[in-house]
Coordinates of C-alpha atoms and ligand atoms in Angstrom, one line a residue:
M17 CA -17.4 260.4 14.3
A18 CA -20.5 259.1 12.4
E19 CA -23.2 257.5 14.4
S20 CA -23.2 253.7 14.1
T21 CA -26.0 251.7 12.6
I22 CA -27.7 249.2 15.0
F23 CA -28.7 246.0 13.3
P24 CA -32.4 245.2 13.5
T25 CA -32.3 242.0 15.7
V26 CA -31.1 241.9 19.3
W27 CA -30.9 239.1 21.8
F28 CA -32.9 240.0 24.9
D29 CA -33.2 237.8 28.0
G30 CA -33.0 234.5 26.1
K31 CA -34.6 235.3 22.8
L32 CA -33.9 237.0 19.5
A33 CA -36.2 240.0 19.2
P34 CA -36.7 243.1 17.0
L35 CA -34.7 246.0 18.3
E36 CA -37.9 248.1 18.8
S37 CA -39.5 245.6 21.1
A38 CA -36.5 245.3 23.5
T39 CA -37.3 248.2 25.8
I40 CA -36.9 249.0 29.5
N41 CA -39.0 251.4 31.6
I42 CA -37.4 254.9 31.4
T43 CA -37.3 255.2 35.2
Q44 CA -34.8 252.2 35.2
M45 CA -32.3 253.9 33.0
G46 CA -30.2 255.5 35.8
P47 CA -30.1 252.6 38.3
A48 CA -29.7 250.1 35.4
S49 CA -26.7 251.9 34.0
V50 CA -25.0 252.1 37.4
S51 CA -25.7 248.4 38.1
S52 CA -24.4 247.1 34.8
V53 CA -21.5 245.4 33.1
F54 CA -20.7 244.9 29.5
E55 CA -18.4 243.6 26.8
G56 CA -17.3 244.8 23.4
I57 CA -16.4 242.3 20.8
R58 CA -15.4 242.8 17.1
A59 CA -16.1 240.5 14.2
Y60 CA -13.9 240.9 11.1
Q61 CA -14.7 239.9 7.6
N62 CA -12.3 237.6 5.8
P63 CA -11.6 239.3 2.4
T64 CA -11.6 236.0 0.5
T65 CA -14.4 233.9 2.1
K66 CA -16.5 236.9 3.3
A67 CA -17.1 235.0 6.5
L68 CA -17.1 236.9 9.7
N69 CA -14.5 236.0 12.3
I70 CA -15.8 236.9 15.8
F71 CA -12.6 237.6 17.5
Q72 CA -11.8 236.1 20.9
L73 CA -15.5 235.4 21.6
D74 CA -14.8 232.9 24.4
A75 CA -12.4 235.2 26.2
H76 CA -14.9 238.0 26.1
L77 CA -17.8 235.9 27.4
K78 CA -15.6 234.5 30.1
R79 CA -14.8 238.1 31.2
F80 CA -18.5 239.1 30.9
L81 CA -19.6 236.3 33.3
Q82 CA -16.8 237.2 35.6
S83 CA -17.8 240.9 35.6
I84 CA -21.4 239.8 36.3
R85 CA -20.2 237.6 39.2
L86 CA -18.0 240.3 40.7
V87 CA -20.8 242.9 40.9
R88 CA -22.9 240.1 42.5
L89 CA -25.5 239.7 39.9
E90 CA -27.0 236.3 39.1
C91 CA -27.0 235.3 35.5
D92 CA -29.6 232.7 34.2
Y93 CA -27.5 232.1 31.1
T94 CA -24.5 229.8 30.8
F95 CA -21.4 230.4 28.9
D96 CA -22.6 228.0 26.1
Q97 CA -26.0 229.8 25.9
L98 CA -24.4 233.2 25.6
R99 CA -22.0 231.8 23.0
E100 CA -24.9 230.4 21.0
A101 CA -26.8 233.8 21.5
V102 CA -23.9 235.8 20.0
V103 CA -23.5 233.4 17.0
S104 CA -27.2 233.2 16.3
L105 CA -27.5 237.0 16.6
V106 CA -24.7 237.6 14.1
R107 CA -26.2 234.9 11.8
E108 CA -29.7 236.4 12.0
N109 CA -28.5 240.0 11.2
D110 CA -26.1 238.6 8.5
P111 CA -23.9 241.6 8.2
A112 CA -22.0 242.1 5.0
A113 CA -19.0 243.9 6.7
D114 CA -17.2 244.1 10.0
V115 CA -19.3 244.6 13.1
Y116 CA -19.1 245.3 16.8
I117 CA -21.1 243.1 19.3
R118 CA -22.1 244.5 22.7
P119 CA -23.3 242.1 25.5
F120 CA -24.8 244.2 28.3
A121 CA -26.1 242.9 31.7
Y122 CA -28.0 245.1 34.1
A123 CA -30.1 244.9 37.2
E124 CA -33.4 246.6 37.7
S125 CA -33.9 248.8 40.7
T126 CA -36.0 251.6 41.9
T127 CA -33.0 253.2 43.6
F128 CA -29.4 253.9 43.0
G129 CA -28.4 252.2 46.2
A130 CA -27.8 248.6 47.2
A131 CA -31.5 247.6 47.1
T132 CA -31.1 246.5 43.5
S133 CA -32.4 243.2 42.2
K134 CA -29.8 240.5 41.8
I135 CA -31.2 239.2 38.5
A136 CA -29.0 240.0 35.5
H137 CA -31.0 241.0 32.4
V138 CA -28.9 240.4 29.3
V139 CA -29.2 242.2 26.0
I140 CA -26.8 241.8 23.1
H141 CA -26.8 244.0 20.1
V142 CA -24.7 244.4 16.9
T143 CA -23.6 247.6 15.2
D144 CA -21.3 248.5 12.4
W145 CA -17.8 249.8 13.2
D146 CA -15.1 250.2 10.6
S147 CA -11.7 248.9 11.4
K148 CA -8.8 251.4 11.3
L149 CA -6.1 248.7 11.0
K150 CA -5.3 249.4 7.4
T151 CA -5.2 253.2 7.9
D152 CA -2.4 255.5 9.0
V153 CA -4.3 256.6 12.1
V154 CA -1.9 257.7 15.0
S155 CA -2.4 259.1 18.5
H156 CA -1.1 262.3 20.0
S157 CA -1.7 261.6 23.7
A158 CA -1.5 263.4 27.0
V159 CA -1.0 262.2 30.5
S160 CA -4.3 262.9 32.3
S161 CA -4.7 264.9 35.4
W162 CA -7.3 262.3 36.4
A163 CA -6.0 259.3 38.2
R164 CA -7.1 255.8 37.2
L165 CA -9.6 253.9 39.4
T166 CA -8.2 251.5 42.0
D167 CA -9.0 247.9 42.7
N168 CA -10.4 248.5 46.2
Q169 CA -12.7 251.3 45.1
M170 CA -14.0 250.8 41.5
A171 CA -12.1 247.7 40.3
P172 CA -10.8 248.3 36.8
R173 CA -10.7 244.6 36.3
V174 CA -14.5 244.6 36.2
K175 CA -15.9 245.9 33.0
A176 CA -18.6 247.9 34.8
S177 CA -20.4 250.7 33.0
A178 CA -19.9 253.0 36.1
N179 CA -16.1 252.7 35.7
Y180 CA -16.4 254.6 32.4
L181 CA -17.1 257.9 34.1
N182 CA -13.4 257.9 35.0
S183 CA -12.7 257.3 31.3
R184 CA -15.0 260.1 30.3
Y185 CA -13.3 262.6 32.5
A186 CA -9.9 261.7 31.1
S187 CA -11.0 261.6 27.4
E188 CA -13.0 264.9 27.6
E189 CA -9.9 266.6 29.2
A190 CA -7.6 265.2 26.5
K191 CA -9.8 266.3 23.6
R192 CA -10.5 269.7 25.2
N193 CA -6.7 270.2 25.3
G194 CA -6.3 269.2 21.6
Y195 CA -5.1 265.6 22.1
D196 CA -6.5 262.4 20.6
H197 CA -6.3 260.3 23.8
A198 CA -5.6 260.3 27.5
I199 CA -3.1 258.2 29.3
L200 CA -4.1 257.6 32.9
L201 CA -1.7 257.0 35.8
T202 CA -2.5 255.2 39.0
P203 CA -2.8 257.3 42.2
Q204 CA 0.8 256.3 42.8
G205 CA 1.9 257.9 39.6
K206 CA 2.6 254.7 37.6
V207 CA 1.3 254.3 34.1
A208 CA -2.1 252.4 33.9
E209 CA -3.9 252.6 30.6
G210 CA -6.0 254.7 28.2
P211 CA -9.7 255.4 28.9
G212 CA -10.7 252.3 26.9
M213 CA -7.5 250.6 25.9
C214 CA -4.2 249.3 27.2
L215 CA -0.8 250.6 26.3
M216 CA 2.6 249.1 25.3
L217 CA 6.0 250.7 25.1
A218 CA 9.0 249.6 23.1
R219 CA 12.5 250.4 24.4
D220 CA 15.6 249.1 22.8
G221 CA 13.6 246.5 20.8
K222 CA 11.8 245.2 23.9
L223 CA 8.1 245.4 24.6
I224 CA 7.0 246.7 28.0
T225 CA 3.5 247.0 29.4
P226 CA 2.0 247.8 32.8
A227 CA 1.2 244.7 34.8
V228 CA -2.4 243.6 35.5
T229 CA -2.0 245.0 39.0
S230 CA -1.4 248.6 37.6
G231 CA -5.1 249.6 37.6
I232 CA -6.0 248.2 34.1
L233 CA -8.7 246.2 32.6
E234 CA -7.4 242.7 32.0
S235 CA -7.6 243.3 28.3
I236 CA -8.0 240.5 25.8
T237 CA -6.2 242.5 23.1
R238 CA -3.3 243.0 25.5
E239 CA -3.0 239.2 26.0
T240 CA -3.4 238.7 22.2
V241 CA -0.7 241.3 21.5
L242 CA 1.7 239.8 24.1
Q243 CA 1.3 236.4 22.6
L244 CA 1.8 237.7 19.1
A245 CA 4.8 239.7 20.2
R246 CA 6.5 236.6 21.6
Q247 CA 5.5 234.1 19.0
A248 CA 5.1 236.0 15.7
L249 CA 7.4 239.0 16.2
D250 CA 9.9 237.2 18.4
L251 CA 10.2 240.0 20.9
S252 CA 11.0 240.0 24.5
V253 CA 8.0 241.1 26.6
T254 CA 8.0 242.5 30.2
E255 CA 4.9 243.1 32.3
R256 CA 5.8 245.5 35.1
E257 CA 5.2 248.9 36.7
V258 CA 5.9 251.7 34.2
D259 CA 7.1 255.2 35.2
R260 CA 5.6 258.3 33.7
T261 CA 9.0 259.4 32.3
E262 CA 9.3 256.0 30.5
L263 CA 6.5 257.2 28.3
Y264 CA 8.7 260.1 27.2
T265 CA 11.9 258.1 26.7
A266 CA 10.2 255.2 24.8
D267 CA 11.3 254.6 21.2
E268 CA 7.7 253.7 20.4
A269 CA 4.4 253.2 22.0
F270 CA 1.0 252.0 20.9
F271 CA -2.5 251.5 22.3
C272 CA -4.3 248.2 22.0
G273 CA -7.9 247.2 22.7
T274 CA -10.9 245.8 20.9
G275 CA -12.2 249.2 20.0
I276 CA -9.0 251.1 19.2
E277 CA -7.3 247.9 17.8
V278 CA -3.6 248.8 17.5
V279 CA -2.8 252.5 17.2
P280 CA 0.7 253.9 17.3
I281 CA 1.3 256.8 19.8
V282 CA 3.6 259.3 18.1
T283 CA 3.7 262.0 20.8
V284 CA 3.0 262.1 24.6
D285 CA 2.5 265.6 26.1
R286 CA 3.8 266.9 22.7
L287 CA 7.1 265.1 23.1
P288 CA 7.8 263.0 20.0
L289 CA 8.5 259.3 20.6
G290 CA 11.4 258.2 18.4
D291 CA 11.2 260.3 15.2
G292 CA 7.5 261.1 15.9
K293 CA 6.3 258.5 13.3
P294 CA 4.9 255.0 13.9
G295 CA 7.9 252.8 14.7
P296 CA 8.7 249.4 13.3
I297 CA 7.4 247.4 16.2
S298 CA 4.1 249.2 16.3
T299 CA 3.7 248.9 12.6
R300 CA 4.6 245.2 12.5
M301 CA 2.2 244.5 15.4
R302 CA -0.7 246.4 13.7
D303 CA -0.2 244.4 10.5
C304 CA 0.1 241.1 12.2
Y305 CA -3.0 241.8 14.3
H306 CA -4.9 242.7 11.1
D307 CA -4.0 239.4 9.5
V308 CA -4.8 237.4 12.5
V309 CA -8.2 239.0 13.3
R310 CA -9.4 238.5 9.7
G311 CA -8.1 235.0 9.4
I312 CA -5.7 236.0 6.6
E313 CA -3.1 234.4 8.9
T314 CA -4.6 231.0 9.4
G315 CA -2.8 230.3 12.7
Y316 CA -4.4 231.2 16.0
E317 CA -7.6 229.5 14.8
S318 CA -9.1 229.1 18.3
W319 CA -9.3 232.9 18.6
R320 CA -11.8 233.1 15.7
T321 CA -15.4 232.0 15.7
V322 CA -16.4 231.8 12.0
V323 CA -19.9 232.8 10.9
N324 CA -20.5 232.4 7.2
H325 CA -22.1 235.2 5.2
E326 CA -25.3 234.2 3.3
D327 CA -25.1 235.7 -0.2
Ligands
PLP90 C1 -10.6 250.6 30.3 C2 -10.2 249.6 29.2 N1 -9.0 249.1 29.1 C3 -8.6 248.3 28.2 C4 -9.5 247.9 27.2 C5 -9.1 246.9 26.2 O1 -9.7 245.6 26.5 P1 -10.0 244.6 25.4 O2 -8.7 244.3 24.7 O3 -10.4 243.4 26.2 O4 -11.0 245.1 24.5 C6 -10.8 248.4 27.2 C7 -11.8 248.0 26.2 O5 -12.7 247.4 26.3 C8 -11.2 249.2 28.3 O6 -12.4 249.7 28.3

């Protein structure tokens, strides 16, 4: 995968600043990355107006502040200030194509232990990241030998950087074994999610997804997809525990998340799902999601924060 380009202006502790000037002391890197939470937000260009649609900005910032609170950091910035920070940052960098926006909050500390400062420093930066929604990308996935984190240990509901070591173990194993992605089970053997995305199955024309109590991040794309499934695709949707063998017996499955967007899973542990090609529900959902995030479908307006591109 090509390295992404970071845009020249970042937002750092209350101000827009040149990327080069936003630095931390190198001895803080370890403690700061343990004591940190983050968000990942996409902004999609509308093909006609060229405006950028920041997708689900409010939901991401709400989750960001919740993650900060749950790791017991104190944030000097309100929801409205962070919202204005993201919009002004995108406007300042004025990207001419789709971008990814990464709010990150960390505590400074001299140790890895509990003696960390409670003050949340906040940095937000923007990178490019091409959408794969109009491509034929698919996933050959494998059930991981690593179990998903649990709520009473490293709560998956909190988007904490440290949780992503669990994701790294699972992704590295899947890639090493020749797969595209891992699917993690809970320690009880129920399906949880991918390393950075949620998962949906289709059986007999119905959509099924692990419940929010199945060791998953409360994904904003998952909620988006569930709403689109009910309203736009007129599907029945069930949130419940999912057995491992339901993965193998599904007619279709797909991953969903801000980064991965909507990607059909065509095999699990080398067993083809359906005829081993993206199924009709996955394809319809991918196309519907594409039109909604770009504002080609004009409904669901409250999900998009529009920033106009200056020609
Ligand atoms: C572990 C995990 N699950 C699910 C998701 C999908 O969440 P969202 O749709 O809010 O991006 C992500 C992505 O951020 C993730 O890291």
